């Protein structure tokens, strides 16, 4: 399965190229926003998607972001030689959905709206609008596995293609949940940091990391076996669950290690074949410890390491999609868009954008509830 088209809406702005240039700049997409904190009277560093998109598609920023990312991916894939097969499926990696719109529905509209204004809240609506525009009739499904949802959607797409359920799959991952009420709880849990510029607070594989800043994104991929100039191949992947705690990572890391082994077996590659480790990189202590263990135990600390959450923020259910998009663009353009190092770091951590040496990339994504996932990417 190959990635034939990419579309992206992130804190850097609307469009794939805006994301790419933002990553290469080495500057965070975050800015200070008012109305955060327990009393809604504080500023917070968050990476919000700016307003934009096609208002004829949806009055909701969420709906517009879903649609624009998908439109861009489809146009991009067609420009790169993809022609839709008979059956095009649609997968949407989604966790909380249109958070801001649901909040307004309850707190401003008191649960009362006209049907035409209520329907955009339903997760099926943006998918239906997409399918109608492009005339796709394949299997359609939402995928939810907490912050590993986008990786899981890619693995599901590959299963669909292998089973002959679809000729091609449009895969979209969307999360616009960086609202004050959501950010407040992640900060209280000790996972997120909102009171400092992300590059100073979120330092995966570096000394002094305090956690992640929250971001928003909608990213889309056209996945197929038939394209003239695809970006990269999805070689394989795997999923496991710690079954340990609703938030905390199992300190043995057994299921994370098993997930990586299963992904390597599914892709038909060895640990020694992996050149790059595209980290989950949340910057929390638990995540750092787990990823250090995985790198040392399974990969013998050989791969180059990079983590993008210091730049784009932790985009929750869409986080892996942003990071896979960056990796796939890197295969095409010969650059690894890593974040700059700001403190004492792991010796294999890349310091800012670096020339791409080729080889296989292992993309780890972890999610609350014990969700683990690994996807293996390679050149076409």
Short mmCIF file of C-alpha atoms in Angstrom, two decimals, residues 2-6 70-89 134 136 161 167-171 221-230:
data_model
loop_
_atom_site.label_atom_id
_atom_site.label_comp_id
_atom_site.label_asym_id
_atom_site.label_seq_id
_atom_site.Cartn_x
_atom_site.Cartn_y
_atom_site.Cartn_z
CA UNK A 2 1.34 3.43 -0.92
CA UNK A 3 0.57 6.99 0.08
CA UNK A 4 -0.40 8.63 -3.20
CA UNK A 5 -1.79 11.95 -1.95
CA UNK A 6 -1.55 14.12 1.16
CA UNK A 70 -9.51 15.34 1.89
CA UNK A 71 -9.94 17.55 -1.17
CA UNK A 72 -6.25 18.43 -1.15
CA UNK A 73 -5.19 14.79 -0.79
CA UNK A 74 -7.42 13.68 -3.68
CA UNK A 75 -6.20 16.49 -5.96
CA UNK A 76 -2.61 15.72 -5.01
CA UNK A 77 -3.03 12.01 -5.71
CA UNK A 78 -4.59 12.65 -9.10
CA UNK A 79 -1.72 14.99 -9.98
CA UNK A 80 0.66 12.15 -9.09
CA UNK A 81 -1.03 9.69 -11.41
CA UNK A 82 -3.74 8.10 -9.26
CA UNK A 83 -7.04 7.21 -10.84
CA UNK A 84 -9.77 6.00 -8.46
CA UNK A 85 -10.62 2.33 -8.70
CA UNK A 86 -14.11 0.91 -8.74
CA UNK A 87 -14.37 0.87 -4.93
CA UNK A 88 -12.93 3.74 -2.88
CA UNK A 89 -13.36 3.37 0.87
CA UNK A 134 -16.48 12.59 -5.15
CA UNK A 136 -17.15 7.22 -3.72
CA UNK A 161 -6.92 -3.41 0.54
CA UNK A 167 -9.38 -0.72 -4.41
CA UNK A 168 -8.30 2.52 -2.76
CA UNK A 169 -8.90 4.15 0.62
CA UNK A 170 -9.25 7.79 1.54
CA UNK A 171 -8.04 8.05 5.13
CA UNK A 221 -4.13 10.38 2.71
CA UNK A 222 -5.06 8.62 -0.49
CA UNK A 223 -3.92 5.02 -0.01
CA UNK A 224 -3.61 2.77 -3.04
CA UNK A 225 -1.55 0.23 -4.93
CA UNK A 226 -1.99 2.16 -8.16
CA UNK A 227 -0.24 5.52 -8.55
CA UNK A 228 2.58 6.75 -10.78
CA UNK A 229 4.49 8.79 -8.19
CA UNK A 230 3.50 7.89 -4.62
#
